[in-house]
Amino acid sequence: MPSQIKSRIAALPSHFPMQRTAFAVVYLFMKLRWPLICLCFVASSAFAQIQVELKFPRLQYIAYEPVVANLVITNLAGRDVDLRDNGGQSWFGFEVTGSEDRSIAPISNAGTEPLNIAAGKRVTRKINLAPLFSVHDFGTYRVRAHIYFADLNKFFYSQTKVFEVTDARPIWQKTVGVPDGGDENGNVRSYSLMTNRFPDHTSLYVRVEDKESGIVYATYSLGQLIALDEPQMEFDRSNQLHVLYCAAPRMWSYARVGLNGQLLARASFAETKTRPRLVHSEDGEVKISGGMIDTPVTQATRETAPKLSARPPSAPKDN
């Protein structure tokens, strides 16, 4: 104890012994309280803490395109943790609200296989919210992710993120029949090309739908578009859509889209003395004439359209 404090305690009247003792105890407590509080805080913080982050690559989406969220989970528990479903409670989920703070119930559940995270490690999961929640109507949506840790029967939450759903500007549309011999022959498909302007570029979108039933099979971006040249569109004998568009100065991109919205193939062409263009061959197929191939035609990796049960029942609505 410092000498000044000792002298002050000694100077107290002798008939106040209890006061001197109490003063010394209070002084010691005040001196030690912050280390004790910090120690308790560190102990509680280190006990099974899971950090949850939710990220979206952009703030604006087109109605019916995939809304992919990046779920980042960091294990700060100081030991390995097992995240698993328990008692009907999924180990991760989302809380989604729409206009006027209207809660949106899930329409299907994402697969929730158990996940083991080593101490101090971070894992990222990409999850498409479009098949899980009805986030296709125009408007603003707020999303918060949560992680359920069954060992502690405790939830950990991310910060709330916001994104907007809007529609692109239509530039072309054509309705075609489904050829005979398919599972859905006799039906029709409407192909649409749309553009959407972002702060740093313009993107070309394709949408495939059955307007009579209200089913939207797919909506997604084909890539960046330079608006100086109109895209070229042709159908082959199977009524698959071929699109050729200018993606950069003297550079053209090609895509082939199937009747259910599949991105079947794509390639890149450089403009030389001749500009690339789509032409029909004698057998009814569509080929590219002119220019020089920059990236060969390859089978696209995009998955086929989701099952009918996973698709929203109607077209976008304006809130």
PDB file of C-alpha atoms in Angstrom:
ATOM      1  CA  MET A   1       0.000   0.000   0.000  1.00  0.00           C
ATOM      2  CA  PRO A   2       1.439   3.434  -0.855  1.00  0.00           C
ATOM      3  CA  SER A   3       2.924   5.409   2.060  1.00  0.00           C
ATOM      4  CA  GLN A   4       0.460   8.302   1.605  1.00  0.00           C
ATOM      5  CA  ILE A   5      -2.503   5.954   2.065  1.00  0.00           C
ATOM      6  CA  LYS A   6      -0.825   4.329   5.097  1.00  0.00           C
ATOM      7  CA  SER A   7      -0.282   7.719   6.705  1.00  0.00           C
ATOM      8  CA  ARG A   8      -3.896   8.741   6.095  1.00  0.00           C
ATOM      9  CA  ILE A   9      -5.194   5.540   7.647  1.00  0.00           C
ATOM     10  CA  ALA A  10      -2.845   5.923  10.601  1.00  0.00           C
ATOM     11  CA  ALA A  11      -4.091   9.473  11.129  1.00  0.00           C
ATOM     12  CA  LEU A  12      -7.660   8.320  11.709  1.00  0.00           C
ATOM     13  CA  PRO A  13      -8.857   8.415  15.332  1.00  0.00           C
ATOM     14  CA  SER A  14      -8.163   5.232  17.300  1.00  0.00           C
ATOM     15  CA  HIS A  15     -11.854   4.810  18.112  1.00  0.00           C
ATOM     16  CA  PHE A  16     -12.533   4.221  14.384  1.00  0.00           C
ATOM     17  CA  PRO A  17     -10.745   0.865  13.836  1.00  0.00           C
ATOM     18  CA  MET A  18     -13.547  -0.554  11.711  1.00  0.00           C
ATOM     19  CA  GLN A  19     -13.512   2.516   9.468  1.00  0.00           C
ATOM     20  CA  ARG A  20      -9.777   2.082   8.830  1.00  0.00           C
ATOM     21  CA  THR A  21     -10.237  -1.589   7.915  1.00  0.00           C
ATOM     22  CA  ALA A  22     -13.217  -0.841   5.669  1.00  0.00           C
ATOM     23  CA  PHE A  23     -11.324   1.927   3.924  1.00  0.00           C
ATOM     24  CA  ALA A  24      -8.425  -0.402   3.175  1.00  0.00           C
ATOM     25  CA  VAL A  25     -10.771  -3.098   1.775  1.00  0.00           C
ATOM     26  CA  VAL A  26     -12.595  -0.603  -0.432  1.00  0.00           C
ATOM     27  CA  TYR A  27      -9.299   0.740  -1.733  1.00  0.00           C
ATOM     28  CA  LEU A  28      -8.049  -2.747  -2.604  1.00  0.00           C
ATOM     29  CA  PHE A  29     -11.325  -3.595  -4.342  1.00  0.00           C
ATOM     30  CA  MET A  30     -11.217  -0.402  -6.415  1.00  0.00           C
ATOM     31  CA  LYS A  31      -7.617  -1.130  -7.363  1.00  0.00           C
ATOM     32  CA  LEU A  32      -8.369  -4.703  -8.446  1.00  0.00           C
ATOM     33  CA  ARG A  33     -11.868  -4.358  -9.949  1.00  0.00           C
ATOM     34  CA  TRP A  34     -10.800  -3.654 -13.517  1.00  0.00           C
ATOM     35  CA  PRO A  35      -8.458  -6.659 -13.786  1.00  0.00           C
ATOM     36  CA  LEU A  36     -11.226  -8.838 -12.325  1.00  0.00           C
ATOM     37  CA  ILE A  37     -13.844  -7.450 -14.717  1.00  0.00           C
ATOM     38  CA  CYS A  38     -11.532  -7.892 -17.700  1.00  0.00           C
ATOM     39  CA  LEU A  39     -10.723 -11.453 -16.643  1.00  0.00           C
ATOM     40  CA  CYS A  40     -14.422 -12.329 -16.385  1.00  0.00           C
ATOM     41  CA  PHE A  41     -15.122 -10.708 -19.748  1.00  0.00           C
ATOM     42  CA  VAL A  42     -12.317 -12.622 -21.456  1.00  0.00           C
ATOM     43  CA  ALA A  43     -13.473 -15.889 -19.918  1.00  0.00           C
ATOM     44  CA  SER A  44     -17.078 -15.432 -21.011  1.00  0.00           C
ATOM     45  CA  SER A  45     -16.098 -14.194 -24.483  1.00  0.00           C
ATOM     46  CA  ALA A  46     -13.797 -17.135 -25.093  1.00  0.00           C
ATOM     47  CA  PHE A  47     -16.479 -19.624 -24.109  1.00  0.00           C
ATOM     48  CA  ALA A  48     -18.038 -21.037 -27.277  1.00  0.00           C
ATOM     49  CA  GLN A  49     -18.201 -17.834 -29.264  1.00  0.00           C
ATOM     50  CA  ILE A  50     -19.178 -18.125 -32.918  1.00  0.00           C
ATOM     51  CA  GLN A  51     -18.901 -15.086 -35.165  1.00  0.00           C
ATOM     52  CA  VAL A  52     -21.464 -14.880 -37.984  1.00  0.00           C
ATOM     53  CA  GLU A  53     -21.122 -12.555 -40.980  1.00  0.00           C
ATOM     54  CA  LEU A  54     -23.537 -12.150 -43.872  1.00  0.00           C
ATOM     55  CA  LYS A  55     -22.390 -10.617 -47.137  1.00  0.00           C
ATOM     56  CA  PHE A  56     -24.035  -9.922 -50.486  1.00  0.00           C
ATOM     57  CA  PRO A  57     -21.891  -9.221 -53.567  1.00  0.00           C
ATOM     58  CA  ARG A  58     -24.183  -6.325 -54.542  1.00  0.00           C
ATOM     59  CA  LEU A  59     -27.164  -4.354 -53.301  1.00  0.00           C
ATOM     60  CA  GLN A  60     -29.487  -4.700 -56.311  1.00  0.00           C
ATOM     61  CA  TYR A  61     -30.905  -7.798 -57.982  1.00  0.00           C
ATOM     62  CA  ILE A  62     -33.257  -8.444 -60.871  1.00  0.00           C
ATOM     63  CA  ALA A  63     -36.527 -10.208 -60.103  1.00  0.00           C
ATOM     64  CA  TYR A  64     -36.068 -13.991 -60.240  1.00  0.00           C
ATOM     65  CA  GLU A  65     -32.301 -13.997 -60.581  1.00  0.00           C
ATOM     66  CA  PRO A  66     -30.291 -15.901 -57.931  1.00  0.00           C
ATOM     67  CA  VAL A  67     -29.725 -13.924 -54.725  1.00  0.00           C
ATOM     68  CA  VAL A  68     -26.580 -15.569 -53.402  1.00  0.00           C
ATOM     69  CA  ALA A  69     -25.583 -14.767 -49.828  1.00  0.00           C
ATOM     70  CA  ASN A  70     -22.102 -15.441 -48.476  1.00  0.00           C
ATOM     71  CA  LEU A  71     -22.399 -16.850 -44.954  1.00  0.00           C
ATOM     72  CA  VAL A  72     -19.070 -16.560 -43.112  1.00  0.00           C
ATOM     73  CA  ILE A  73     -18.703 -18.484 -39.822  1.00  0.00           C
ATOM     74  CA  THR A  74     -15.653 -18.009 -37.582  1.00  0.00           C
ATOM     75  CA  ASN A  75     -14.932 -20.324 -34.654  1.00  0.00           C
ATOM     76  CA  LEU A  76     -13.683 -18.237 -31.697  1.00  0.00           C
ATOM     77  CA  ALA A  77     -14.520 -20.838 -29.051  1.00  0.00           C
ATOM     78  CA  GLY A  78     -10.952 -21.945 -28.461  1.00  0.00           C
ATOM     79  CA  ARG A  79     -11.837 -25.529 -29.420  1.00  0.00           C
ATOM     80  CA  ASP A  80     -13.335 -27.412 -32.356  1.00  0.00           C
ATOM     81  CA  VAL A  81     -17.113 -27.095 -32.658  1.00  0.00           C
ATOM     82  CA  ASP A  82     -19.709 -29.280 -34.371  1.00  0.00           C
ATOM     83  CA  LEU A  83     -22.678 -27.441 -35.856  1.00  0.00           C
ATOM     84  CA  ARG A  84     -25.617 -29.792 -36.360  1.00  0.00           C
ATOM     85  CA  ASP A  85     -29.402 -29.899 -36.350  1.00  0.00           C
ATOM     86  CA  ASN A  86     -30.944 -30.758 -33.014  1.00  0.00           C
ATOM     87  CA  GLY A  87     -34.535 -31.411 -31.975  1.00  0.00           C
ATOM     88  CA  GLY A  88     -35.969 -30.159 -35.245  1.00  0.00           C
ATOM     89  CA  GLN A  89     -33.901 -26.952 -35.084  1.00  0.00           C
ATOM     90  CA  SER A  90     -31.618 -26.387 -38.103  1.00  0.00           C
ATOM     91  CA  TRP A  91     -28.131 -25.243 -37.202  1.00  0.00           C
ATOM     92  CA  PHE A  92     -28.371 -22.251 -39.548  1.00  0.00           C
ATOM     93  CA  GLY A  93     -31.171 -20.153 -40.953  1.00  0.00           C
ATOM     94  CA  PHE A  94     -32.262 -16.720 -42.097  1.00  0.00           C
ATOM     95  CA  GLU A  95     -34.751 -14.108 -40.961  1.00  0.00           C
ATOM     96  CA  VAL A  96     -36.123 -12.167 -43.943  1.00  0.00           C
ATOM     97  CA  THR A  97     -38.420  -9.161 -43.870  1.00  0.00           C
ATOM     98  CA  GLY A  98     -39.920  -7.263 -46.784  1.00  0.00           C
ATOM     99  CA  SER A  99     -41.775  -4.010 -47.170  1.00  0.00           C
ATOM    100  CA  GLU A 100     -43.276  -2.527 -44.000  1.00  0.00           C
ATOM    101  CA  ASP A 101     -41.215  -4.990 -41.904  1.00  0.00           C
ATOM    102  CA  ARG A 102     -43.372  -7.869 -43.136  1.00  0.00           C
ATOM    103  CA  SER A 103     -41.824 -11.165 -42.075  1.00  0.00           C
ATOM    104  CA  ILE A 104     -41.347 -13.615 -44.959  1.00  0.00           C
ATOM    105  CA  ALA A 105     -41.698 -17.294 -44.109  1.00  0.00           C
ATOM    106  CA  PRO A 106     -39.410 -19.819 -45.844  1.00  0.00           C
ATOM    107  CA  ILE A 107     -40.946 -21.765 -48.718  1.00  0.00           C
ATOM    108  CA  SER A 108     -38.321 -24.523 -48.576  1.00  0.00           C
ATOM    109  CA  ASN A 109     -35.329 -25.465 -46.439  1.00  0.00           C
ATOM    110  CA  ALA A 110     -31.701 -25.516 -47.477  1.00  0.00           C
ATOM    111  CA  GLY A 111     -29.681 -28.645 -46.869  1.00  0.00           C
ATOM    112  CA  THR A 112     -28.154 -28.524 -43.416  1.00  0.00           C
ATOM    113  CA  GLU A 113     -25.462 -31.168 -43.288  1.00  0.00           C
ATOM    114  CA  PRO A 114     -23.398 -31.063 -40.053  1.00  0.00           C
ATOM    115  CA  LEU A 115     -20.345 -28.828 -40.150  1.00  0.00           C
ATOM    116  CA  ASN A 116     -17.181 -29.185 -38.096  1.00  0.00           C
ATOM    117  CA  ILE A 117     -15.057 -26.045 -37.672  1.00  0.00           C
ATOM    118  CA  ALA A 118     -11.596 -26.288 -36.153  1.00  0.00           C
ATOM    119  CA  ALA A 119     -10.596 -23.798 -33.495  1.00  0.00           C
ATOM    120  CA  GLY A 120      -9.776 -20.398 -34.975  1.00  0.00           C
ATOM    121  CA  LYS A 121     -10.881 -21.412 -38.480  1.00  0.00           C
ATOM    122  CA  ARG A 122     -13.308 -19.622 -40.787  1.00  0.00           C
ATOM    123  CA  VAL A 123     -15.629 -21.213 -43.350  1.00  0.00           C
ATOM    124  CA  THR A 124     -17.795 -19.644 -46.029  1.00  0.00           C
ATOM    125  CA  ARG A 125     -20.997 -21.031 -47.490  1.00  0.00           C
ATOM    126  CA  LYS A 126     -22.736 -19.620 -50.578  1.00  0.00           C
ATOM    127  CA  ILE A 127     -26.513 -19.915 -50.258  1.00  0.00           C
ATOM    128  CA  ASN A 128     -29.079 -18.876 -52.862  1.00  0.00           C
ATOM    129  CA  LEU A 129     -32.023 -17.266 -51.074  1.00  0.00           C
ATOM    130  CA  ALA A 130     -34.284 -17.241 -54.159  1.00  0.00           C
ATOM    131  CA  PRO A 131     -35.509 -20.870 -53.829  1.00  0.00           C
ATOM    132  CA  LEU A 132     -35.814 -20.550 -50.024  1.00  0.00           C
ATOM    133  CA  PHE A 133     -37.809 -17.315 -49.648  1.00  0.00           C
ATOM    134  CA  SER A 134     -40.241 -15.398 -51.815  1.00  0.00           C
ATOM    135  CA  VAL A 135     -37.902 -12.514 -52.597  1.00  0.00           C
ATOM    136  CA  HIS A 136     -39.083 -12.002 -56.179  1.00  0.00           C
ATOM    137  CA  ASP A 137     -41.496  -9.100 -55.762  1.00  0.00           C
ATOM    138  CA  PHE A 138     -40.092  -5.637 -56.323  1.00  0.00           C
ATOM    139  CA  GLY A 139     -38.976  -3.899 -53.147  1.00  0.00           C
ATOM    140  CA  THR A 140     -36.400  -3.810 -50.369  1.00  0.00           C
ATOM    141  CA  TYR A 141     -35.525  -6.838 -48.242  1.00  0.00           C
ATOM    142  CA  ARG A 142     -33.675  -7.151 -44.935  1.00  0.00           C
ATOM    143  CA  VAL A 143     -31.869 -10.360 -44.057  1.00  0.00           C
ATOM    144  CA  ARG A 144     -30.234 -11.605 -40.869  1.00  0.00           C
ATOM    145  CA  ALA A 145     -28.505 -14.980 -40.553  1.00  0.00           C
ATOM    146  CA  HIS A 146     -28.349 -17.040 -37.379  1.00  0.00           C
ATOM    147  CA  ILE A 147     -26.307 -20.018 -36.229  1.00  0.00           C
ATOM    148  CA  TYR A 148     -27.676 -22.438 -33.625  1.00  0.00           C
ATOM    149  CA  PHE A 149     -25.016 -24.082 -31.417  1.00  0.00           C
ATOM    150  CA  ALA A 150     -26.689 -27.164 -29.972  1.00  0.00           C
ATOM    151  CA  ASP A 151     -24.027 -27.774 -27.287  1.00  0.00           C
ATOM    152  CA  LEU A 152     -25.023 -24.535 -25.570  1.00  0.00           C
ATOM    153  CA  ASN A 153     -28.597 -24.310 -26.868  1.00  0.00           C
ATOM    154  CA  LYS A 154     -27.671 -20.802 -28.024  1.00  0.00           C
ATOM    155  CA  PHE A 155     -28.126 -18.693 -31.172  1.00  0.00           C
ATOM    156  CA  PHE A 156     -25.498 -16.408 -32.706  1.00  0.00           C
ATOM    157  CA  TYR A 157     -26.630 -13.709 -35.138  1.00  0.00           C
ATOM    158  CA  SER A 158     -25.143 -11.715 -37.995  1.00  0.00           C
ATOM    159  CA  GLN A 159     -25.761  -8.059 -38.679  1.00  0.00           C
ATOM    160  CA  THR A 160     -28.793  -7.263 -40.828  1.00  0.00           C
ATOM    161  CA  LYS A 161     -28.084  -6.724 -44.527  1.00  0.00           C
ATOM    162  CA  VAL A 162     -30.295  -4.999 -47.081  1.00  0.00           C
ATOM    163  CA  PHE A 163     -30.802  -5.632 -50.802  1.00  0.00           C
ATOM    164  CA  GLU A 164     -33.286  -4.396 -53.412  1.00  0.00           C
ATOM    165  CA  VAL A 165     -35.174  -6.358 -56.065  1.00  0.00           C
ATOM    166  CA  THR A 166     -36.102  -4.499 -59.231  1.00  0.00           C
ATOM    167  CA  ASP A 167     -36.622  -5.321 -62.895  1.00  0.00           C
ATOM    168  CA  ALA A 168     -34.459  -4.654 -65.911  1.00  0.00           C
ATOM    169  CA  ARG A 169     -35.349  -2.745 -69.071  1.00  0.00           C
ATOM    170  CA  PRO A 170     -36.756  -5.133 -71.716  1.00  0.00           C
ATOM    171  CA  ILE A 171     -35.159  -4.823 -75.157  1.00  0.00           C
ATOM    172  CA  TRP A 172     -36.445  -7.958 -76.922  1.00  0.00           C
ATOM    173  CA  GLN A 173     -38.934 -10.799 -76.419  1.00  0.00           C
ATOM    174  CA  LYS A 174     -40.101 -13.787 -78.445  1.00  0.00           C
ATOM    175  CA  THR A 175     -42.431 -16.703 -77.686  1.00  0.00           C
ATOM    176  CA  VAL A 176     -41.740 -20.132 -79.224  1.00  0.00           C
ATOM    177  CA  GLY A 177     -43.204 -23.600 -78.935  1.00  0.00           C
ATOM    178  CA  VAL A 178     -41.606 -26.588 -77.264  1.00  0.00           C
ATOM    179  CA  PRO A 179     -40.679 -29.073 -80.025  1.00  0.00           C
ATOM    180  CA  ASP A 180     -42.400 -32.458 -80.228  1.00  0.00           C
ATOM    181  CA  GLY A 181     -40.739 -35.333 -78.456  1.00  0.00           C
ATOM    182  CA  GLY A 182     -39.970 -33.481 -75.241  1.00  0.00           C
ATOM    183  CA  ASP A 183     -41.564 -33.987 -71.863  1.00  0.00           C
ATOM    184  CA  GLU A 184     -43.394 -30.685 -72.212  1.00  0.00           C
ATOM    185  CA  ASN A 185     -44.176 -30.653 -75.932  1.00  0.00           C
ATOM    186  CA  GLY A 186     -47.158 -28.514 -76.802  1.00  0.00           C
ATOM    187  CA  ASN A 187     -46.186 -25.865 -74.276  1.00  0.00           C
ATOM    188  CA  VAL A 188     -44.575 -22.537 -75.091  1.00  0.00           C
ATOM    189  CA  ARG A 189     -41.618 -20.546 -73.813  1.00  0.00           C
ATOM    190  CA  SER A 190     -41.085 -16.800 -73.800  1.00  0.00           C
ATOM    191  CA  TYR A 191     -37.488 -15.635 -74.076  1.00  0.00           C
ATOM    192  CA  SER A 192     -36.684 -12.074 -72.989  1.00  0.00           C
ATOM    193  CA  LEU A 193     -33.505 -10.022 -73.171  1.00  0.00           C
ATOM    194  CA  MET A 194     -33.172  -7.122 -70.743  1.00  0.00           C
ATOM    195  CA  THR A 195     -30.529  -4.633 -69.712  1.00  0.00           C
ATOM    196  CA  ASN A 196     -29.764  -3.248 -66.297  1.00  0.00           C
ATOM    197  CA  ARG A 197     -27.431  -0.340 -65.651  1.00  0.00           C
ATOM    198  CA  PHE A 198     -25.100  -0.614 -62.676  1.00  0.00           C
ATOM    199  CA  PRO A 199     -22.815   2.202 -61.486  1.00  0.00           C
ATOM    200  CA  ASP A 200     -19.844   0.958 -63.525  1.00  0.00           C
ATOM    201  CA  HIS A 201     -21.362  -1.119 -66.344  1.00  0.00           C
ATOM    202  CA  THR A 202     -24.481  -2.311 -68.151  1.00  0.00           C
ATOM    203  CA  SER A 203     -25.417  -5.973 -67.888  1.00  0.00           C
ATOM    204  CA  LEU A 204     -27.402  -8.075 -70.380  1.00  0.00           C
ATOM    205  CA  TYR A 205     -29.997 -10.406 -68.809  1.00  0.00           C
ATOM    206  CA  VAL A 206     -31.971 -13.316 -70.201  1.00  0.00           C
ATOM    207  CA  ARG A 207     -35.277 -14.613 -68.814  1.00  0.00           C
ATOM    208  CA  VAL A 208     -37.153 -17.773 -69.835  1.00  0.00           C
ATOM    209  CA  GLU A 209     -40.748 -18.200 -68.708  1.00  0.00           C
ATOM    210  CA  ASP A 210     -44.128 -19.719 -69.430  1.00  0.00           C
ATOM    211  CA  LYS A 211     -46.420 -16.725 -69.193  1.00  0.00           C
ATOM    212  CA  GLU A 212     -49.616 -18.757 -69.315  1.00  0.00           C
ATOM    213  CA  SER A 213     -48.757 -20.693 -66.154  1.00  0.00           C
ATOM    214  CA  GLY A 214     -46.745 -17.865 -64.599  1.00  0.00           C
ATOM    215  CA  ILE A 215     -43.623 -20.016 -64.214  1.00  0.00           C
ATOM    216  CA  VAL A 216     -40.283 -18.247 -64.536  1.00  0.00           C
ATOM    217  CA  TYR A 217     -37.688 -20.892 -65.340  1.00  0.00           C
ATOM    218  CA  ALA A 218     -34.596 -18.721 -65.059  1.00  0.00           C
ATOM    219  CA  THR A 219     -33.323 -15.147 -64.969  1.00  0.00           C
ATOM    220  CA  TYR A 220     -29.612 -14.383 -64.981  1.00  0.00           C
ATOM    221  CA  SER A 221     -26.952 -12.107 -66.395  1.00  0.00           C
ATOM    222  CA  LEU A 222     -25.132 -13.091 -69.556  1.00  0.00           C
ATOM    223  CA  GLY A 223     -22.423 -10.542 -68.866  1.00  0.00           C
ATOM    224  CA  GLN A 224     -21.380  -6.978 -69.534  1.00  0.00           C
ATOM    225  CA  LEU A 225     -22.854  -5.246 -72.568  1.00  0.00           C
ATOM    226  CA  ILE A 226     -21.706  -2.244 -74.590  1.00  0.00           C
ATOM    227  CA  ALA A 227     -24.882  -0.514 -75.656  1.00  0.00           C
ATOM    228  CA  LEU A 228     -23.485   0.844 -78.937  1.00  0.00           C
ATOM    229  CA  ASP A 229     -24.410  -2.357 -80.779  1.00  0.00           C
ATOM    230  CA  GLU A 230     -27.698  -4.228 -80.466  1.00  0.00           C
ATOM    231  CA  PRO A 231     -27.439  -7.920 -79.564  1.00  0.00           C
ATOM    232  CA  GLN A 232     -28.124 -10.463 -82.315  1.00  0.00           C
ATOM    233  CA  MET A 233     -30.667 -13.223 -81.588  1.00  0.00           C
ATOM    234  CA  GLU A 234     -31.503 -16.387 -83.536  1.00  0.00           C
ATOM    235  CA  PHE A 235     -33.359 -19.645 -82.835  1.00  0.00           C
ATOM    236  CA  ASP A 236     -32.151 -23.032 -84.019  1.00  0.00           C
ATOM    237  CA  ARG A 237     -34.416 -25.898 -85.043  1.00  0.00           C
ATOM    238  CA  SER A 238     -34.775 -26.958 -81.389  1.00  0.00           C
ATOM    239  CA  ASN A 239     -35.934 -23.426 -80.465  1.00  0.00           C
ATOM    240  CA  GLN A 240     -32.873 -22.834 -78.340  1.00  0.00           C
ATOM    241  CA  LEU A 241     -31.864 -19.177 -78.240  1.00  0.00           C
ATOM    242  CA  HIS A 242     -28.472 -18.044 -79.590  1.00  0.00           C
ATOM    243  CA  VAL A 243     -27.298 -14.580 -78.531  1.00  0.00           C
ATOM    244  CA  LEU A 244     -24.282 -12.632 -79.805  1.00  0.00           C
ATOM    245  CA  TYR A 245     -23.539  -9.289 -78.156  1.00  0.00           C
ATOM    246  CA  CYS A 246     -20.723  -6.764 -77.854  1.00  0.00           C
ATOM    247  CA  ALA A 247     -19.090  -7.163 -74.446  1.00  0.00           C
ATOM    248  CA  ALA A 248     -16.086  -4.838 -74.910  1.00  0.00           C
ATOM    249  CA  PRO A 249     -14.570  -2.755 -77.709  1.00  0.00           C
ATOM    250  CA  ARG A 250     -14.123  -5.133 -80.688  1.00  0.00           C
ATOM    251  CA  MET A 251     -14.968  -8.113 -78.456  1.00  0.00           C
ATOM    252  CA  TRP A 252     -18.179 -10.172 -78.767  1.00  0.00           C
ATOM    253  CA  SER A 253     -19.682 -12.769 -76.452  1.00  0.00           C
ATOM    254  CA  TYR A 254     -21.843 -15.684 -77.519  1.00  0.00           C
ATOM    255  CA  ALA A 255     -24.362 -17.680 -75.430  1.00  0.00           C
ATOM    256  CA  ARG A 256     -26.816 -20.500 -76.139  1.00  0.00           C
ATOM    257  CA  VAL A 257     -29.848 -20.780 -73.847  1.00  0.00           C
ATOM    258  CA  GLY A 258     -32.150 -23.795 -73.544  1.00  0.00           C
ATOM    259  CA  LEU A 259     -35.930 -24.019 -73.257  1.00  0.00           C
ATOM    260  CA  ASN A 260     -35.789 -24.362 -69.467  1.00  0.00           C
ATOM    261  CA  GLY A 261     -33.349 -21.502 -69.019  1.00  0.00           C
ATOM    262  CA  GLN A 262     -30.140 -23.542 -69.042  1.00  0.00           C
ATOM    263  CA  LEU A 263     -26.995 -21.745 -70.161  1.00  0.00           C
ATOM    264  CA  LEU A 264     -25.817 -24.461 -72.546  1.00  0.00           C
ATOM    265  CA  ALA A 265     -22.715 -22.921 -74.116  1.00  0.00           C
ATOM    266  CA  ARG A 266     -20.730 -19.724 -74.403  1.00  0.00           C
ATOM    267  CA  ALA A 267     -17.697 -18.322 -76.230  1.00  0.00           C
ATOM    268  CA  SER A 268     -15.848 -15.102 -77.088  1.00  0.00           C
ATOM    269  CA  PHE A 269     -14.929 -13.657 -80.482  1.00  0.00           C
ATOM    270  CA  ALA A 270     -12.610 -10.826 -81.504  1.00  0.00           C
ATOM    271  CA  GLU A 271     -13.660  -8.461 -84.243  1.00  0.00           C
ATOM    272  CA  THR A 272     -11.203  -8.442 -87.154  1.00  0.00           C
ATOM    273  CA  LYS A 273     -11.795  -7.103 -90.666  1.00  0.00           C
ATOM    274  CA  THR A 274     -15.228  -8.666 -90.352  1.00  0.00           C
ATOM    275  CA  ARG A 275     -17.665  -8.453 -87.461  1.00  0.00           C
ATOM    276  CA  PRO A 276     -18.947 -11.760 -86.077  1.00  0.00           C
ATOM    277  CA  ARG A 277     -22.609 -12.514 -86.781  1.00  0.00           C
ATOM    278  CA  LEU A 278     -25.113 -15.334 -86.335  1.00  0.00           C
ATOM    279  CA  VAL A 279     -26.124 -17.287 -89.447  1.00  0.00           C
ATOM    280  CA  HIS A 280     -28.381 -20.271 -90.110  1.00  0.00           C
ATOM    281  CA  SER A 281     -26.882 -23.365 -91.685  1.00  0.00           C
ATOM    282  CA  GLU A 282     -28.736 -25.605 -94.126  1.00  0.00           C
ATOM    283  CA  ASP A 283     -29.574 -28.120 -91.405  1.00  0.00           C
ATOM    284  CA  GLY A 284     -31.292 -25.498 -89.266  1.00  0.00           C
ATOM    285  CA  GLU A 285     -28.458 -24.992 -86.809  1.00  0.00           C
ATOM    286  CA  VAL A 286     -27.046 -21.592 -85.881  1.00  0.00           C
ATOM    287  CA  LYS A 287     -23.378 -20.821 -86.417  1.00  0.00           C
ATOM    288  CA  ILE A 288     -21.081 -17.804 -86.078  1.00  0.00           C
ATOM    289  CA  SER A 289     -19.554 -16.274 -89.169  1.00  0.00           C
ATOM    290  CA  GLY A 290     -16.773 -13.686 -89.238  1.00  0.00           C
ATOM    291  CA  GLY A 291     -14.389 -12.454 -86.584  1.00  0.00           C
ATOM    292  CA  MET A 292     -11.790 -14.611 -84.853  1.00  0.00           C
ATOM    293  CA  ILE A 293     -12.550 -16.947 -82.002  1.00  0.00           C
ATOM    294  CA  ASP A 294     -10.954 -15.771 -78.749  1.00  0.00           C
ATOM    295  CA  THR A 295     -12.394 -18.329 -76.320  1.00  0.00           C
ATOM    296  CA  PRO A 296     -13.666 -21.570 -77.888  1.00  0.00           C
ATOM    297  CA  VAL A 297     -17.297 -22.575 -77.499  1.00  0.00           C
ATOM    298  CA  THR A 298     -17.548 -24.507 -74.258  1.00  0.00           C
ATOM    299  CA  GLN A 299     -20.284 -26.265 -72.383  1.00  0.00           C
ATOM    300  CA  ALA A 300     -21.523 -23.829 -69.748  1.00  0.00           C
ATOM    301  CA  THR A 301     -21.392 -24.872 -66.100  1.00  0.00           C
ATOM    302  CA  ARG A 302     -24.651 -23.265 -65.029  1.00  0.00           C
ATOM    303  CA  GLU A 303     -27.033 -25.815 -63.552  1.00  0.00           C
ATOM    304  CA  THR A 304     -30.397 -26.483 -65.132  1.00  0.00           C
ATOM    305  CA  ALA A 305     -33.520 -24.735 -63.908  1.00  0.00           C
ATOM    306  CA  PRO A 306     -34.844 -25.785 -60.490  1.00  0.00           C
ATOM    307  CA  LYS A 307     -37.700 -28.214 -60.091  1.00  0.00           C
ATOM    308  CA  LEU A 308     -41.207 -26.887 -60.586  1.00  0.00           C
ATOM    309  CA  SER A 309     -41.911 -27.283 -56.870  1.00  0.00           C
ATOM    310  CA  ALA A 310     -39.028 -24.914 -56.106  1.00  0.00           C
ATOM    311  CA  ARG A 311     -40.137 -22.201 -58.517  1.00  0.00           C
ATOM    312  CA  PRO A 312     -42.316 -19.257 -57.550  1.00  0.00           C
ATOM    313  CA  PRO A 313     -45.880 -19.553 -58.841  1.00  0.00           C
ATOM    314  CA  SER A 314     -46.285 -16.133 -60.441  1.00  0.00           C
ATOM    315  CA  ALA A 315     -44.507 -13.300 -62.179  1.00  0.00           C
ATOM    316  CA  PRO A 316     -43.045 -10.310 -60.309  1.00  0.00           C
ATOM    317  CA  LYS A 317     -45.412  -7.889 -58.647  1.00  0.00           C
ATOM    318  CA  ASP A 318     -44.835  -4.184 -58.198  1.00  0.00           C
ATOM    319  CA  ASN A 319     -45.059  -3.197 -54.550  1.00  0.00           C
TER     320      ASN A 319
END
